[in-house]
């Protein structure tokens, strides 16, 4: 079926519908409209674990107890990564950006995947690859962090769930239930978000019938940018730059006067606020109170108020997640890799959906270059 190409140009593809999807809606249920397969993000954040959310995204339904037990058992068995990757994680120079290390890690994992010989459209093989990626990207991120800290690797533990195991591999000790729960909720909130730039790049990649690993590598590279996943790192740098609550008003006034782009604010789709930011802010307030230090909340508040009021740009998910990860004792270099290891469930679901019902994605470019002209022979060119 070929339809006439539109002759309209939408910068940044703003508002363009590029595919049909059953995975996520931003106009679905709940306060902000965000829903995974019909369940609102408010209900999901309240009631399900990241493992349940990942199963829902990949398999289309929330798991029953038996399905969840076997899914978690497959994820736990897949946590160990190839020795060759561990050696490479040690060999990559410490100055390399953690998202570049993760991009390389996904590429290396592809070489050792037992289903690597399957055709790219093999649905069952793609689901198995997706489950391995959910397990192994977390291991790769945790191992690299320990190497960055010059600390011994902490192997995965089968008696810990996804969130607790990751925090244990990072810190060498089990997290409190409050921290485990808050971290797990952040993974649910980061798990999926319709056709954001990184998900779109994953879908474009496999629309050529390339493989799921190539699609995830594309997505990791796309997420790194500060306009997208890299914003949670940048949001923390804003808070650190302000440093104290008494400096916040002056800082934001001067930043807005300089027309600075304030990281963690604004969204291409949400114009009345990101529901995930509202949910995460509640966790930030709770944990700040528990640790007895609300300084960062008191720095964030005036910035949030001024940017929302003066620019009509409410905070997005990256604004509170930066504070939450600080409260969990996570280094800033982990912020975007954590976003990626959560979002891989959404990326993989979209990639599998694309491969199951594929059409090559090939938009047009509006030509604004030189008019038609003849070639001047080299000897006569000035
Ligand atoms: C994520 O798409 C998704 O779903 C992404 C995501 C997901 O879950 O996958 O939700 C995750 O990426 C969230 C966004 C994280 N990025 C940031 O926080 C970076 C800061 N935000 C912006 O750069 C911006 O708001 C975007 C990139 C998020 C959206 O930008 P748009 O829709 O392209 O809007 P724009 O850049 O064209 O800006 C429109 C106007 C401009 O002013 P004018 O030049 O017209 O006068 O709004 C201004 C911008 O300058 N503006 C900002 C601003 N964001 C937009 N001004 C100050 N601070 C900001 N953050």
Tab-separated table of C-alpha atoms in Angstrom, residues 133-365:
chain	number	residue	atom	x	y	z
A	133	UNK	CA	19.232	-7.567	28.108
A	134	UNK	CA	17.086	-6.558	31.101
A	135	UNK	CA	19.280	-8.766	33.300
A	136	UNK	CA	22.683	-8.143	31.763
A	137	UNK	CA	22.559	-4.380	31.190
A	138	UNK	CA	22.049	-3.985	34.943
A	139	UNK	CA	25.032	-6.250	35.630
A	140	UNK	CA	27.226	-4.373	33.133
A	141	UNK	CA	26.317	-0.988	34.666
A	142	UNK	CA	27.012	-2.239	38.201
A	143	UNK	CA	30.319	-3.905	37.285
A	144	UNK	CA	31.574	-0.785	35.494
A	145	UNK	CA	30.677	1.362	38.520
A	146	UNK	CA	32.691	-0.912	40.847
A	147	UNK	CA	35.638	-0.740	38.415
A	148	UNK	CA	35.353	3.081	38.308
A	149	UNK	CA	35.543	3.044	42.141
A	150	UNK	CA	38.524	0.597	42.109
A	151	UNK	CA	36.420	-1.806	44.168
A	152	UNK	CA	36.035	-5.579	43.732
A	153	UNK	CA	33.086	-6.746	41.645
A	154	UNK	CA	30.024	-7.847	43.612
A	155	UNK	CA	28.427	-10.844	41.873
A	156	UNK	CA	24.652	-10.964	41.341
A	157	UNK	CA	22.597	-12.670	44.075
A	158	UNK	CA	19.630	-14.869	43.220
A	159	UNK	CA	17.994	-14.188	46.589
A	160	UNK	CA	17.561	-10.485	45.742
A	161	UNK	CA	15.010	-8.922	43.387
A	162	UNK	CA	16.052	-6.720	40.445
A	163	UNK	CA	16.231	-3.449	42.385
A	164	UNK	CA	17.881	-4.831	45.526
A	165	UNK	CA	20.368	-6.904	43.531
A	166	UNK	CA	21.480	-3.877	41.492
A	167	UNK	CA	21.930	-1.678	44.577
A	168	UNK	CA	23.769	-4.532	46.316
A	169	UNK	CA	26.104	-4.935	43.311
A	170	UNK	CA	26.774	-1.198	43.347
A	171	UNK	CA	27.241	-0.650	47.087
A	172	UNK	CA	28.350	-4.086	48.270
A	173	UNK	CA	25.461	-4.174	50.732
A	174	UNK	CA	21.714	-4.698	50.628
A	175	UNK	CA	19.594	-1.503	50.534
A	176	UNK	CA	16.965	-0.634	53.140
A	177	UNK	CA	13.413	-1.531	52.117
A	178	UNK	CA	12.607	2.181	51.669
A	179	UNK	CA	15.540	2.658	49.283
A	180	UNK	CA	14.862	-0.615	47.448
A	181	UNK	CA	11.219	0.308	46.958
A	182	UNK	CA	11.968	3.882	45.831
A	183	UNK	CA	14.581	2.655	43.351
A	184	UNK	CA	12.231	-0.026	42.005
A	185	UNK	CA	9.494	2.583	41.497
A	186	UNK	CA	11.935	4.811	39.602
A	187	UNK	CA	12.617	1.870	37.267
A	188	UNK	CA	8.854	1.447	36.681
A	189	UNK	CA	8.523	5.163	35.898
A	190	UNK	CA	11.487	5.063	33.505
A	191	UNK	CA	10.470	1.746	31.881
A	192	UNK	CA	8.534	3.024	28.873
A	193	UNK	CA	7.323	6.233	27.276
A	194	UNK	CA	5.794	5.736	23.797
A	195	UNK	CA	7.757	7.120	20.846
A	196	UNK	CA	10.484	9.145	22.585
A	197	UNK	CA	13.662	9.740	20.582
A	198	UNK	CA	15.535	6.638	21.779
A	199	UNK	CA	12.576	4.312	21.272
A	200	UNK	CA	11.986	5.810	17.826
A	201	UNK	CA	15.639	5.250	16.876
A	202	UNK	CA	15.340	1.632	17.973
A	203	UNK	CA	12.241	1.176	15.827
A	204	UNK	CA	13.829	2.893	12.808
A	205	UNK	CA	16.881	0.642	13.121
A	206	UNK	CA	14.938	-2.637	13.074
A	207	UNK	CA	12.504	-1.390	10.419
A	208	UNK	CA	15.273	-2.398	7.969
A	209	UNK	CA	14.906	-5.936	9.501
A	210	UNK	CA	18.144	-5.401	11.415
A	211	UNK	CA	18.346	-7.183	14.782
A	212	UNK	CA	17.136	-6.251	18.281
A	213	UNK	CA	20.673	-5.757	19.627
A	214	UNK	CA	21.438	-3.223	16.867
A	215	UNK	CA	18.181	-1.493	17.766
A	216	UNK	CA	19.102	-1.306	21.447
A	217	UNK	CA	22.584	0.033	20.599
A	218	UNK	CA	20.892	2.791	18.566
A	219	UNK	CA	18.582	3.537	21.479
A	220	UNK	CA	21.432	3.719	24.020
A	221	UNK	CA	23.327	6.136	21.802
A	222	UNK	CA	20.214	8.289	21.415
A	223	UNK	CA	19.309	8.319	25.114
A	224	UNK	CA	22.757	9.695	26.037
A	225	UNK	CA	21.981	13.195	24.755
A	226	UNK	CA	21.258	15.948	27.348
A	227	UNK	CA	17.961	16.826	25.655
A	228	UNK	CA	16.799	13.272	26.428
A	229	UNK	CA	18.103	10.787	28.998
A	230	UNK	CA	21.233	12.778	29.753
A	231	UNK	CA	19.024	15.440	31.366
A	232	UNK	CA	18.942	13.683	34.747
A	233	UNK	CA	22.717	14.088	35.059
A	234	UNK	CA	22.402	17.733	33.995
A	235	UNK	CA	19.551	18.326	36.452
A	236	UNK	CA	21.797	17.238	39.313
A	237	UNK	CA	24.537	19.592	38.100
A	238	UNK	CA	22.009	22.460	38.332
A	239	UNK	CA	21.241	21.617	41.973
A	240	UNK	CA	24.949	21.275	42.809
A	241	UNK	CA	25.694	24.581	41.062
A	242	UNK	CA	23.060	26.358	43.188
A	243	UNK	CA	24.436	24.601	46.286
A	244	UNK	CA	22.210	26.145	48.982
A	245	UNK	CA	18.491	27.028	49.304
A	246	UNK	CA	19.301	30.719	49.875
A	247	UNK	CA	20.976	30.886	46.439
A	248	UNK	CA	18.118	29.278	44.471
A	249	UNK	CA	15.987	32.387	43.785
A	250	UNK	CA	18.969	34.418	42.554
A	251	UNK	CA	20.319	31.526	40.468
A	252	UNK	CA	17.093	30.818	38.617
A	253	UNK	CA	16.382	34.522	38.043
A	254	UNK	CA	19.784	34.944	36.433
A	255	UNK	CA	19.542	31.701	34.419
A	256	UNK	CA	16.144	32.666	33.014
A	257	UNK	CA	17.386	36.180	32.284
A	258	UNK	CA	20.202	34.588	30.258
A	259	UNK	CA	17.545	32.448	28.510
A	260	UNK	CA	19.347	29.325	29.717
A	261	UNK	CA	17.767	25.922	29.027
A	262	UNK	CA	17.055	24.499	32.500
A	263	UNK	CA	17.651	20.778	32.415
A	264	UNK	CA	14.825	18.645	33.820
A	265	UNK	CA	12.114	21.015	32.604
A	266	UNK	CA	9.847	21.015	29.589
A	267	UNK	CA	8.667	18.176	27.411
A	268	UNK	CA	7.806	17.745	23.745
A	269	UNK	CA	4.459	16.130	24.583
A	270	UNK	CA	3.510	17.007	28.171
A	271	UNK	CA	2.552	20.675	28.251
A	272	UNK	CA	0.758	20.502	31.621
A	273	UNK	CA	3.306	18.500	33.566
A	274	UNK	CA	4.884	15.057	33.529
A	275	UNK	CA	2.902	12.652	35.775
A	276	UNK	CA	6.110	10.787	36.572
A	277	UNK	CA	7.688	13.919	38.031
A	278	UNK	CA	4.759	14.329	40.424
A	279	UNK	CA	5.042	10.716	41.579
A	280	UNK	CA	8.843	10.792	41.997
A	281	UNK	CA	8.703	14.103	43.891
A	282	UNK	CA	6.669	12.359	46.594
A	283	UNK	CA	9.421	9.750	46.974
A	284	UNK	CA	12.066	12.493	47.141
A	285	UNK	CA	10.190	14.282	49.919
A	286	UNK	CA	9.737	11.036	51.843
A	287	UNK	CA	13.372	9.905	51.625
A	288	UNK	CA	14.747	13.408	52.307
A	289	UNK	CA	12.681	13.446	55.505
A	290	UNK	CA	13.921	9.970	56.448
A	291	UNK	CA	17.570	10.892	55.980
A	292	UNK	CA	16.924	14.202	57.788
A	293	UNK	CA	18.283	16.430	55.014
A	294	UNK	CA	15.763	18.357	52.928
A	295	UNK	CA	18.350	20.813	51.615
A	296	UNK	CA	18.069	19.600	48.011
A	297	UNK	CA	14.256	19.732	48.192
A	298	UNK	CA	14.502	23.345	49.398
A	299	UNK	CA	16.864	24.152	46.528
A	300	UNK	CA	14.619	22.442	43.950
A	301	UNK	CA	11.355	24.049	45.068
A	302	UNK	CA	11.980	27.700	44.061
A	303	UNK	CA	13.558	26.598	40.772
A	304	UNK	CA	10.534	24.427	40.007
A	305	UNK	CA	8.176	27.274	40.935
A	306	UNK	CA	9.943	29.934	38.838
A	307	UNK	CA	10.473	27.828	35.693
A	308	UNK	CA	6.887	26.586	35.817
A	309	UNK	CA	5.445	30.080	36.413
A	310	UNK	CA	7.735	32.184	34.207
A	311	UNK	CA	8.262	29.753	31.307
A	312	UNK	CA	5.166	27.549	31.675
A	313	UNK	CA	7.587	24.618	31.651
A	314	UNK	CA	6.807	22.122	34.431
A	315	UNK	CA	9.436	19.597	35.545
A	316	UNK	CA	9.811	16.303	33.668
A	317	UNK	CA	10.816	12.915	35.056
A	318	UNK	CA	14.519	13.801	35.091
A	319	UNK	CA	14.161	16.685	37.541
A	320	UNK	CA	13.173	14.628	40.653
A	321	UNK	CA	15.012	11.453	39.598
A	322	UNK	CA	18.325	13.312	39.950
A	323	UNK	CA	17.572	14.014	43.639
A	324	UNK	CA	16.245	10.527	44.307
A	325	UNK	CA	19.397	8.906	42.937
A	326	UNK	CA	21.509	11.250	45.053
A	327	UNK	CA	19.540	10.186	48.148
A	328	UNK	CA	20.182	6.556	47.190
A	329	UNK	CA	23.927	7.277	47.224
A	330	UNK	CA	24.299	6.766	43.474
A	331	UNK	CA	27.055	8.632	41.635
A	332	UNK	CA	25.886	11.059	38.927
A	333	UNK	CA	27.651	8.962	36.254
A	334	UNK	CA	25.071	6.232	36.948
A	335	UNK	CA	21.989	8.380	36.358
A	336	UNK	CA	21.555	7.926	32.604
A	337	UNK	CA	22.765	4.313	32.552
A	338	UNK	CA	20.046	3.568	35.149
A	339	UNK	CA	17.510	5.280	32.880
A	340	UNK	CA	18.744	2.975	30.069
A	341	UNK	CA	18.644	-0.257	32.086
A	342	UNK	CA	15.049	0.562	33.044
A	343	UNK	CA	13.960	1.705	29.568
A	344	UNK	CA	15.348	-1.402	27.870
A	345	UNK	CA	12.025	-3.122	28.683
A	346	UNK	CA	10.166	-0.447	26.697
A	347	UNK	CA	12.740	-0.291	23.923
A	348	UNK	CA	12.660	-4.070	23.446
A	349	UNK	CA	8.844	-4.164	23.453
A	350	UNK	CA	8.678	-1.507	20.728
A	351	UNK	CA	11.407	-3.205	18.695
A	352	UNK	CA	9.587	-6.545	18.902
A	353	UNK	CA	6.293	-4.836	17.974
A	354	UNK	CA	7.997	-3.212	14.985
A	355	UNK	CA	9.523	-6.507	13.812
A	356	UNK	CA	6.193	-8.285	14.250
A	357	UNK	CA	4.360	-5.767	12.014
A	358	UNK	CA	7.083	-4.078	10.057
A	359	UNK	CA	7.206	-1.445	7.323
A	360	UNK	CA	10.510	0.260	6.511
A	361	UNK	CA	10.626	3.737	8.071
A	362	UNK	CA	11.863	6.155	5.404
A	363	UNK	CA	10.669	9.780	5.720
A	364	UNK	CA	11.640	12.489	3.209
A	365	UNK	CA	13.899	15.542	3.494
